[in-house]
Amino acid sequence: MDLLLPTIGFGLVTASILALAAVGFTLQFSVTGVVNFAFGDLMTVGAYVAWLVNTGLHWNIWVGAVAGMLFLAATSVIMNRLLLQPFIRKRTDLFGLLIVTFAFGLIVENALQAIFGPNYQSYNYSPSSSVGFLDMTFTVNQLIIIALAVIVMLLVHGLLRYTKVGKAMRAMADDPALARACGIKVARITDLAWLISGALAGLAGFVLVLNTAAFAPSTGEGFLLVIVAAAVLGGVGRPYGAMAGALIVGLVTEVSATIIPAEDKSVAAFVILILVLLLRPQGIIAAARR
Amino acid sequence: MSDAVAYYVITLLVYMGCNVMFVLGLNLQFGLANIINFSYYILVAVGGYFAGLVVLGPPQPVESGGTEYLFGWTLPWPLPVAVAGLAGAVLALLVGIIAVRRLRSDYLAVATLVVGDVAWLLTGNTTSVVNGWNGLTGIPQPLADTLNLPQLQYQWVYLGIVLGFALLSFLIMQRLTHSPFGRSLRAIRENEYTAAACGKDVFRLRMTAMVIGGAIAAVGGALFIEFIGTVQPSMWNVPETFVIFAALIVGGRGNNWGAVLGAILVPVGFLEGSRLLPQDWIDPNLIDPLRWIIIGSVLILVLYFRPQGIFPEPKRRFRKILRQLAVDEGPGRQIHRRTEELP
């Protein structure tokens, strides 16, 4: 059991990264109704933009992180406008849109590979010191990641709960046609949802690489299923559920690594996901809808 | 035809035959029964693995340079293909427990993707079953010893076997599509509740489609693996499933001719045809990414401009029957008679 506390520490870091990604993924899904299977590859793009700013322009990595977020926020809005909206206007079904985003992710990943090659890259920064807490050891960067996740979760909560835009987003999630009829500017809110989702993808891609140190064009795609697992676990389209789902998936993967071989650790989270889908497809925290 | 060209043509045609079977199996599952199974390629893989496991000799101990795997029964051909088909059917049944459920299509996509990933991780990380990430190698080609032909002639014979199986699968699929079973599946696809209300056992019919599709995929996988002689996890992952889906969507889902055309265009044309590019014309490191970029772009364009595929599913049959009825009985009488019977 002396391994339990340190692995919970790892789990918290993984959960924080996951939460950033899963909330972005699920917020955009709830508002727009499009499952974005390119999300993982967009995360990789965020990591590459930060890397280019960091190693190409020799700027601070945090500047790179912001650049990645801005770039992806713009990319996501453009992707919605130019790629997805034409399909939505043609009334392509949910599955068709899913295939389109999947294909787009494949294109993005392979474009990265064509441009930067398949080799692993890493950021240029001085290693941060580590901090002990109970039996858990964190690097300063990991503490920053956890803090970032908490701040972003609070911001998303505030946005959804206390602002007019958030209210419009929740209305669109409940009933897009009714929301439109009530005079909500649906197109603008959709763009905003993609913008937030893109920024969070950029941030999540950056912190993922900050934590694992090295990355390649396929890094984000490999992370996609874990993000989706967290989102589905909390009930797709529920930002608060995604936060809880991220915490569960993050802790389960890291803690299970003490019992089963470490290379199988994501299997534990996936098995839970399959069980949830079979027994409780509305997600574990399916709140009663008003 | 020089030997090198002959080998190239044979390889391309064997690829084509096997991929035709893969896409036909998916057409039954996805095209007709509307089952979203993003772990489709594990059905192909299980066929390859089982064919390899039963056709190889007993595993040699690891200490003397051997590898670890199950079985090793040295079964004579065509038993390995039959075993593979059975394995595919059983695995399809297991995947079907999830994939045939009445869930939203995005949930099903996620669940089956996860099933495929779990199967992939476990296969790779466990060495004692099929030798983990290194996979099985040295799988002998069927009947090579009995026929005792020169190498090139033997390959032509093997090509004949593959094309024979592909043709057989096509005929079976055509038969199924036009049978009451195929009609029921289409009815379920168009409106599950109406079909159920008409007395169709929705779950059983869709599960049957799942299992038959799985068997066809696995037999194709077995023939493919026996041709190239090796099977390992790097050969079957999410992108491979995606290619088969792309082939079916481009060719025309729900249409067996479309499935065949898609198999020829997408996996064979794009994946294998790009090997024909002159090596000095393009950086060889770029070929692989470019190939995937092209497949992704083609799929997006087809979904936009021709979502029903190149050969759309024929839809006129019902209208013909209606017209026939109209000629036989006049337009209103049948309906009239029906209302009279009502209490």
XYZ file of C-alpha atoms in Angstrom:
633
model
C 0.000 0.000 0.000
C 3.013 2.274 0.307
C 2.734 2.709 -3.462
C -0.817 3.972 -3.270
C -0.204 7.597 -2.301
C 2.502 8.292 -4.919
C 0.321 6.776 -7.648
C -2.605 8.915 -6.517
C -0.247 11.846 -7.086
C 0.395 10.685 -10.665
C -3.316 10.094 -11.031
C -4.109 13.675 -10.047
C -1.731 15.010 -12.695
C -3.167 12.706 -15.378
C -6.676 13.644 -14.282
C -5.858 17.354 -14.589
C -4.597 16.960 -18.153
C -7.584 14.810 -19.003
C -10.011 17.244 -17.424
C -8.738 20.115 -19.580
C -9.159 18.009 -22.710
C -12.406 16.263 -21.780
C -14.185 19.468 -20.766
C -13.213 21.107 -24.061
C -14.322 18.031 -25.996
C -17.638 17.655 -24.221
C -18.548 21.367 -23.973
C -18.244 21.705 -27.733
C -20.174 18.471 -28.234
C -23.024 19.527 -25.977
C -23.457 22.860 -27.734
C -22.913 21.803 -31.355
C -23.802 18.103 -31.357
C -20.661 17.164 -33.293
C -18.352 14.461 -31.924
C -14.900 15.787 -32.683
C -12.664 12.780 -33.263
C -9.943 15.117 -34.484
C -9.577 16.490 -30.947
C -6.529 14.375 -30.134
C -4.751 15.462 -33.281
C -5.623 19.102 -32.606
C -3.935 18.660 -29.212
C -0.809 17.504 -31.023
C -0.956 20.630 -33.179
C -1.042 22.701 -29.973
C 2.054 20.923 -28.726
C 3.840 21.559 -32.040
C 2.945 25.257 -32.117
C 4.270 25.664 -28.570
C 7.383 23.745 -29.581
C 7.969 25.926 -32.637
C 7.661 29.115 -30.573
C 9.839 27.634 -27.855
C 12.691 26.087 -29.867
C 12.368 28.067 -33.105
C 11.914 31.588 -31.724
C 13.602 30.774 -28.381
C 10.783 32.242 -26.392
C 9.535 31.061 -23.031
C 7.466 27.864 -23.180
C 4.502 29.581 -21.569
C 4.429 32.052 -24.432
C 4.422 28.976 -26.656
C 1.500 27.556 -24.711
C -0.540 30.715 -25.245
C 0.407 30.725 -28.931
C -0.758 27.118 -29.227
C -4.068 27.971 -27.567
C -4.677 30.965 -29.832
C -3.701 29.042 -32.952
C -6.017 26.169 -32.129
C -8.888 28.411 -31.114
C -8.675 29.960 -34.572
C -8.180 26.596 -36.297
C -11.202 25.078 -34.564
C -13.468 27.940 -35.584
C -12.220 27.686 -39.165
C -12.670 23.913 -39.101
C -16.259 24.413 -37.974
C -17.005 27.073 -40.570
C -15.288 25.544 -43.594
C -15.400 21.808 -42.943
C -18.320 20.975 -40.673
C -20.956 23.598 -41.427
C -21.234 22.559 -45.111
C -22.006 19.025 -43.923
C -24.449 20.246 -41.285
C -26.238 22.315 -43.940
C -26.586 19.119 -45.967
C -28.089 17.418 -42.891
C -25.366 14.780 -42.679
C -26.164 12.481 -39.761
C -24.196 12.136 -36.532
C -22.247 9.186 -37.875
C -21.300 10.998 -41.080
C -19.976 13.966 -39.088
C -18.038 11.590 -36.888
C -16.371 10.060 -39.960
C -15.584 13.551 -41.282
C -13.827 14.619 -38.067
C -12.040 11.263 -37.934
C -10.786 11.749 -41.493
C -9.769 15.323 -40.684
C -7.786 14.090 -37.675
C -6.031 11.561 -39.886
C -5.154 14.327 -42.353
C -3.832 16.595 -39.575
C -1.727 13.851 -37.994
C -0.170 12.872 -41.299
C 0.379 16.469 -42.328
C 2.364 16.915 -39.094
C 4.318 13.796 -39.935
C 5.001 15.017 -43.468
C 6.210 18.402 -42.179
C 8.087 17.498 -39.008
C 8.908 13.825 -39.575
C 8.001 10.945 -37.284
C 10.744 11.689 -34.725
C 10.119 12.594 -31.103
C 10.605 16.236 -30.132
C 10.817 17.915 -26.762
C 10.566 21.418 -25.320
C 13.557 23.395 -24.258
C 13.221 24.347 -20.606
C 15.181 23.864 -17.413
C 13.832 20.985 -15.338
C 11.724 22.181 -12.459
C 12.408 21.238 -8.859
C 10.210 18.741 -7.101
C 7.942 19.249 -4.141
C 6.964 16.551 -1.642
C 3.494 16.447 -0.167
C 2.436 13.539 2.069
C 3.970 10.632 0.141
C 3.303 12.249 -3.216
C 6.069 13.960 -5.149
C 5.245 16.569 -7.750
C 7.455 18.646 -9.975
C 6.637 22.344 -10.007
C 5.364 21.915 -13.569
C 2.957 19.228 -12.431
C 1.663 21.504 -9.685
C 1.148 24.213 -12.301
C -0.785 21.707 -14.438
C -3.069 20.837 -11.529
C -3.564 24.526 -10.710
C -4.322 25.303 -14.367
C -6.899 22.535 -14.479
C -8.597 23.823 -11.316
C -8.639 27.391 -12.640
C -10.016 26.337 -16.016
C -12.709 24.200 -14.374
C -13.759 27.170 -12.236
C -13.798 29.423 -15.306
C -15.922 26.955 -17.271
C -18.255 26.670 -14.306
C -18.514 30.437 -14.052
C -19.083 30.760 -17.786
C -21.878 28.221 -17.864
C -23.504 29.311 -14.618
C -23.263 33.067 -14.412
C -22.972 34.516 -17.903
C -25.521 35.096 -20.601
C -23.357 33.267 -23.120
C -23.186 30.281 -20.780
C -26.929 30.314 -20.434
C -27.254 30.382 -24.224
C -24.856 27.427 -24.446
C -26.910 25.428 -21.988
C -30.054 26.310 -23.879
C -28.514 25.103 -27.128
C -27.399 21.896 -25.481
C -30.951 21.243 -24.325
C -32.794 22.105 -27.522
C -31.070 23.824 -30.461
C -34.305 24.567 -32.351
C -35.959 26.130 -29.326
C -32.800 28.108 -28.567
C -32.837 29.506 -32.098
C -36.506 30.352 -31.800
C -35.796 32.263 -28.590
C -33.459 34.574 -30.482
C -30.168 33.075 -29.408
C -27.532 33.749 -32.062
C -26.896 30.058 -32.706
C -24.063 30.526 -35.196
C -22.177 32.853 -32.863
C -22.553 30.542 -29.850
C -21.442 27.597 -32.004
C -18.314 29.492 -33.038
C -17.665 30.362 -29.412
C -17.999 26.722 -28.349
C -15.461 25.717 -30.990
C -13.212 28.570 -29.916
C -13.198 27.433 -26.289
C -12.810 23.798 -27.284
C -9.861 24.674 -29.528
C -8.158 26.754 -26.844
C -8.579 23.929 -24.347
C -7.238 21.421 -26.896
C -4.175 23.630 -27.303
C -3.693 23.929 -23.559
C -4.270 20.210 -22.999
C -1.825 19.274 -25.749
C 0.761 21.567 -24.233
C 0.426 20.277 -20.667
C 0.347 16.676 -21.888
C 3.742 17.179 -23.463
C 4.985 19.228 -20.502
C 4.276 16.197 -18.344
C 5.596 13.437 -20.619
C 8.518 15.498 -22.041
C 8.579 14.006 -25.565
C 6.011 14.022 -28.341
C 5.495 12.912 -31.930
C 2.736 13.409 -34.542
C 0.782 10.456 -33.126
C 0.872 11.573 -29.461
C -2.548 13.225 -29.288
C -4.323 10.566 -31.315
C -3.164 7.943 -28.830
C -4.638 10.065 -26.037
C -7.993 10.570 -27.764
C -9.659 7.412 -26.517
C -8.754 8.197 -22.914
C -10.284 11.673 -23.278
C -13.410 10.255 -24.836
C -13.538 7.633 -22.086
C -13.501 10.410 -19.475
C -16.164 12.357 -21.345
C -18.441 9.359 -21.837
C -17.973 8.212 -18.260
C -19.405 11.484 -17.064
C -22.149 11.389 -19.685
C -21.265 12.911 -23.073
C -22.086 16.597 -23.260
C -21.965 17.299 -19.534
C -18.977 19.455 -18.627
C -19.273 18.679 -14.913
C -19.560 14.985 -15.678
C -16.413 15.217 -17.782
C -14.544 16.689 -14.817
C -15.605 13.760 -12.632
C -14.930 11.319 -15.462
C -11.428 12.725 -15.897
C -10.727 12.324 -12.193
C -11.940 8.710 -12.228
C -10.084 7.737 -15.409
C -6.900 9.501 -14.273
C -6.882 7.841 -10.869
C -7.932 4.410 -12.165
C -5.236 4.265 -14.844
C -2.428 5.270 -12.482
C -3.551 3.302 -9.410
C -4.277 0.173 -11.455
C -0.672 0.284 -12.668
C 0.350 -0.895 -9.182
C -1.719 -4.074 -9.610
C -1.591 -4.915 -13.319
C 1.372 -4.486 -15.692
C 1.989 -0.781 -16.304
C 1.701 -1.141 -20.092
C -1.888 -2.358 -19.612
C -2.919 0.541 -17.410
C -5.273 2.217 -19.871
C -7.072 -1.124 -20.246
C -8.482 -0.726 -16.727
C -10.071 2.607 -17.620
C -11.401 1.199 -20.902
C -12.962 -1.811 -19.191
C -14.759 0.538 -16.794
C -15.921 2.565 -19.796
C -17.321 -0.512 -21.551
C -19.126 -1.588 -18.381
C -20.590 1.886 -17.969
C -21.759 1.903 -21.583
C -23.397 -1.479 -21.127
C -25.014 -0.854 -17.765
C -25.549 2.880 -17.623
C -25.160 4.473 -21.056
C -26.304 7.877 -19.849
C -23.067 8.172 -17.828
C -22.415 7.674 -14.163
C -23.419 11.143 -13.102
C -26.530 11.433 -15.204
C -28.202 14.309 -13.455
C -31.942 14.530 -13.606
C -32.663 16.914 -16.451
C -34.924 19.766 -15.627
C 5.558 -10.978 -68.259
C 8.764 -11.036 -66.293
C 8.794 -12.840 -62.959
C 8.997 -9.619 -60.957
C 5.959 -8.179 -62.706
C 4.104 -11.462 -62.291
C 4.790 -11.463 -58.542
C 3.663 -7.851 -58.319
C 0.429 -8.550 -60.174
C -0.255 -11.616 -58.036
C 0.358 -9.682 -54.807
C -1.907 -6.863 -55.897
C -4.686 -9.254 -56.900
C -4.404 -11.269 -53.665
C -4.638 -7.982 -51.724
C -7.656 -7.127 -53.793
C -9.372 -10.466 -53.210
C -8.818 -10.297 -49.458
C -9.922 -6.666 -49.225
C -13.042 -7.431 -51.230
C -13.916 -9.964 -48.520
C -13.169 -7.452 -45.749
C -15.389 -4.793 -47.295
C -18.169 -7.300 -48.074
C -18.198 -8.432 -44.439
C -18.416 -4.820 -43.317
C -21.161 -4.163 -45.845
C -23.289 -6.832 -44.175
C -22.597 -5.419 -40.708
C -22.625 -1.705 -41.429
C -24.228 -1.341 -44.846
C -27.233 -3.580 -44.311
C -27.583 -3.985 -40.553
C -26.282 -0.495 -39.668
C -24.031 -1.863 -36.933
C -21.309 0.618 -36.086
C -18.294 -1.518 -35.346
C -15.070 0.478 -35.237
C -13.208 -2.581 -34.020
C -13.922 -4.285 -37.342
C -10.322 -5.097 -38.153
C -9.900 -7.266 -35.051
C -12.228 -9.725 -36.808
C -9.809 -9.829 -39.737
C -6.905 -10.158 -37.313
C -8.462 -12.982 -35.307
C -8.884 -14.956 -38.525
C -5.237 -14.430 -39.377
C -4.070 -15.360 -35.892
C -6.168 -18.518 -35.634
C -5.174 -19.688 -39.100
C -1.549 -19.126 -38.125
C -1.885 -20.808 -34.731
C -3.404 -24.024 -36.051
C -1.257 -24.302 -39.156
C 2.095 -23.742 -37.459
C 3.950 -26.604 -35.822
C 4.189 -26.950 -32.021
C 5.927 -23.926 -30.446
C 9.605 -24.402 -29.677
C 10.834 -23.525 -26.170
C 11.976 -19.937 -25.804
C 15.369 -21.076 -24.445
C 16.291 -22.599 -27.793
C 15.333 -19.502 -29.743
C 11.668 -20.402 -30.269
C 8.633 -18.251 -29.681
C 5.576 -18.597 -27.498
C 2.103 -19.205 -28.899
C -0.904 -21.445 -28.364
C -1.942 -24.588 -30.256
C 0.534 -25.380 -33.045
C -1.508 -28.281 -34.398
C -0.139 -28.411 -37.975
C -3.666 -28.813 -39.375
C -3.992 -29.555 -43.118
C -5.624 -26.982 -45.389
C -8.486 -25.957 -45.612
C -9.107 -26.651 -41.905
C -7.200 -23.505 -40.788
C -9.518 -21.359 -42.895
C -12.540 -23.024 -41.329
C -11.101 -22.509 -37.839
C -10.461 -18.870 -38.722
C -14.049 -18.380 -39.891
C -15.335 -19.919 -36.675
C -13.049 -17.711 -34.589
C -14.282 -14.644 -36.458
C -17.897 -15.652 -35.878
C -17.331 -16.174 -32.133
C -15.443 -12.895 -31.721
C -18.148 -11.072 -33.700
C -20.701 -12.518 -31.280
C -18.711 -11.148 -28.339
C -18.201 -7.719 -29.930
C -21.858 -7.817 -30.924
C -22.922 -7.891 -27.283
C -21.773 -4.275 -27.293
C -22.087 -3.232 -30.934
C -25.612 -4.561 -31.524
C -27.057 -2.708 -28.550
C -29.490 0.095 -29.087
C -27.168 2.977 -28.260
C -26.513 6.271 -29.977
C -24.121 5.963 -32.890
C -21.441 8.090 -31.224
C -21.523 5.922 -28.088
C -21.238 2.800 -30.224
C -18.332 4.267 -32.147
C -16.536 5.019 -28.886
C -17.353 1.665 -27.290
C -16.197 -0.384 -30.255
C -13.075 1.745 -30.716
C -12.268 1.002 -27.091
C -12.954 -2.723 -27.566
C -10.520 -2.756 -30.478
C -7.908 -0.854 -28.491
C -8.213 -3.182 -25.493
C -7.875 -6.223 -27.768
C -4.860 -4.636 -29.449
C -3.102 -3.709 -26.190
C -3.732 -7.086 -24.585
C -2.576 -9.003 -27.675
C 0.591 -6.976 -27.884
C 1.419 -7.014 -24.178
C 0.856 -10.750 -23.689
C 3.595 -12.870 -25.199
C 2.273 -16.332 -24.299
C -0.789 -16.277 -26.595
C 0.370 -15.063 -30.010
C 3.896 -13.898 -29.198
C 2.955 -10.304 -28.352
C 4.212 -7.386 -30.403
C 6.536 -9.598 -32.463
C 3.642 -11.717 -33.674
C 3.712 -14.971 -35.563
C 6.157 -15.503 -38.397
C 6.919 -18.271 -40.856
C 3.276 -19.227 -41.401
C 3.437 -21.754 -44.266
C 1.362 -21.320 -47.395
C -1.411 -23.883 -47.800
C -0.915 -27.004 -49.908
C 2.582 -25.859 -50.897
C 4.023 -29.289 -50.015
C 1.239 -31.362 -51.573
C 1.140 -29.470 -54.852
C 4.915 -29.280 -55.121
C 4.790 -26.657 -57.871
C 7.471 -24.151 -58.839
C 7.168 -21.013 -56.694
C 5.623 -18.756 -59.313
C 3.089 -21.317 -60.504
C 2.114 -21.990 -56.915
C 1.416 -18.273 -56.393
C -0.941 -18.290 -59.366
C -2.768 -21.254 -57.785
C -3.000 -19.415 -54.490
C -4.347 -16.354 -56.274
C -7.013 -18.622 -57.762
C -7.960 -19.841 -54.285
C -8.238 -16.270 -52.946
C -10.290 -15.034 -55.886
C -12.493 -18.142 -55.563
C -13.191 -17.313 -51.916
C -13.816 -13.668 -52.789
C -16.276 -14.669 -55.506
C -17.988 -17.102 -53.138
C -18.307 -14.366 -50.496
C -19.767 -12.037 -53.100
C -22.352 -14.618 -54.205
C -23.273 -15.382 -50.580
C -23.624 -11.678 -49.868
C -25.756 -11.089 -52.973
C -27.975 -13.984 -51.967
C -28.303 -12.685 -48.398
C -28.996 -9.134 -49.558
C -31.928 -10.191 -51.709
C -33.274 -12.769 -49.260
C -35.987 -12.077 -46.678
C -33.128 -11.855 -44.166
C -31.533 -8.979 -46.112
C -34.873 -7.239 -46.501
C -35.518 -7.537 -42.767
C -32.107 -6.029 -42.048
C -32.840 -3.092 -44.338
C -36.226 -2.650 -42.724
C -34.565 -2.562 -39.304
C -31.992 -0.100 -40.591
C -34.652 2.253 -41.910
C -36.941 2.022 -38.900
C -36.106 -0.288 -36.065
C -39.375 0.160 -34.193
C -41.594 -0.472 -37.202
C -39.631 -3.622 -38.013
C -39.967 -4.787 -34.410
C -43.682 -4.026 -34.483
C -43.961 -6.214 -37.600
C -42.611 -9.093 -35.568
C -38.946 -8.975 -36.553
C -36.554 -10.070 -33.827
C -34.298 -7.044 -34.193
C -31.512 -8.182 -31.904
C -31.262 -11.668 -33.383
C -31.297 -10.494 -36.990
C -28.634 -7.858 -36.417
C -26.522 -10.280 -34.404
C -26.747 -12.811 -37.260
C -25.473 -10.138 -39.660
C -22.685 -9.349 -37.222
C -21.622 -13.005 -36.973
C -21.762 -13.771 -40.705
C -19.858 -10.564 -41.468
C -17.283 -11.513 -38.838
C -16.818 -14.958 -40.381
C -16.301 -13.501 -43.876
C -13.785 -10.982 -42.512
C -11.902 -13.674 -40.614
C -11.705 -16.038 -43.597
C -10.355 -13.146 -45.647
C -7.867 -12.440 -42.864
C -6.742 -16.074 -42.838
C -6.148 -16.086 -46.602
C -4.268 -12.800 -46.334
C -2.023 -13.968 -43.484
C -1.266 -17.280 -45.199
C -0.124 -15.299 -48.213
C 2.244 -12.934 -46.439
C 3.286 -15.513 -43.828
C 3.271 -13.246 -40.782
C 0.784 -11.538 -38.466
C 1.568 -8.963 -35.791
C -0.287 -6.170 -33.960
C 1.238 -3.409 -36.097
C -0.820 -4.743 -39.012
C -4.229 -4.169 -37.459
C -5.092 -1.000 -35.638
C -7.647 1.786 -35.921
C -6.377 3.130 -39.303
C -6.904 -0.273 -40.939
C -10.527 -0.317 -39.795
C -10.872 3.232 -41.058
C -9.636 2.199 -44.502
C -12.286 -0.524 -44.760
C -15.015 1.933 -43.702
C -13.664 4.443 -46.223
C -13.749 1.779 -48.944
C -17.370 0.928 -48.198
C -18.487 4.567 -48.041
C -16.660 5.470 -51.260
C -17.929 2.391 -53.087
C -21.494 2.684 -51.820
C -22.745 1.251 -48.565
C -25.509 -1.287 -48.828
C -24.472 -2.295 -52.351
C -22.243 -5.348 -52.816
C -20.967 -4.083 -56.177
C -20.090 -0.857 -54.396
C -18.237 -2.823 -51.732
C -16.172 -4.562 -54.403
C -15.416 -1.300 -56.193
C -14.503 0.395 -52.901
C -12.135 -2.443 -52.028
C -10.414 -2.051 -55.389
C -10.224 1.745 -55.197
C -9.313 2.502 -51.588
C -7.130 -0.200 -49.988
C -5.694 -1.540 -53.233
C -5.638 1.646 -55.299
C -4.514 4.166 -52.717
C -2.569 2.036 -50.256
C -0.858 -0.287 -52.688
C -0.967 1.789 -55.858
C 1.111 4.515 -54.233
C 3.985 2.029 -54.156
C 4.081 2.435 -57.918
C 5.203 6.066 -57.633
C 8.751 6.536 -58.860
C 11.034 6.654 -55.833
C 13.133 9.586 -57.079
C 10.057 11.669 -57.845
C 8.991 11.951 -54.223
C 10.737 11.642 -50.880
C 10.014 8.051 -49.702
C 9.378 9.319 -46.161
C 6.487 11.360 -47.493
C 4.685 8.520 -49.257
C 3.070 7.073 -46.155
C 1.694 10.345 -44.730
C 0.574 11.491 -48.182
C -1.319 8.257 -48.678
C -3.332 8.832 -45.503
C -3.896 12.487 -46.325
C -5.289 11.435 -49.721
C -7.562 8.744 -48.225
C -8.895 11.198 -45.630
C -9.491 13.912 -48.255
C -11.163 11.546 -50.715
C -13.493 10.308 -47.986
C -14.476 13.848 -46.979
C -15.083 14.810 -50.620
C -17.159 11.683 -51.291
C -19.212 12.255 -48.141
C -19.919 15.785 -49.303
C -20.522 15.360 -53.011
C -21.803 11.794 -53.175
C -22.672 10.542 -49.666
C -24.403 7.461 -51.072
C -21.149 6.303 -52.690
C -20.198 5.615 -56.303
C -22.662 2.716 -56.635
C -25.613 3.748 -54.480
C -27.862 1.138 -52.999
C -30.756 0.475 -55.409
C -33.983 1.819 -53.942
C -36.563 1.250 -56.663
C -37.712 -2.238 -55.834
C -40.519 -1.233 -53.525
C -41.935 1.247 -56.006
C -42.028 -1.519 -58.597
C -43.988 -3.748 -56.233
C -46.440 -0.921 -55.537
C -46.956 -0.354 -59.233
C -47.527 -4.082 -59.638
C -50.153 -3.986 -56.892
C -51.807 -1.009 -58.505
C -52.075 -2.905 -61.792
C -53.403 -6.045 -60.103
C -56.034 -4.577 -57.856
C -56.457 -0.916 -58.679
C -55.174 1.853 -56.467
C -57.617 2.105 -53.601
C -59.185 -1.291 -53.201
C -56.612 -2.923 -50.995
C -56.665 -0.105 -48.528
C -60.415 -0.080 -48.654
C -60.623 -3.779 -47.881
C -58.248 -3.343 -44.980
C -60.422 -0.698 -43.370
C -63.477 -2.891 -43.674
C -61.800 -5.572 -41.608
C -61.233 -3.207 -38.751
C -63.607 -3.614 -35.835
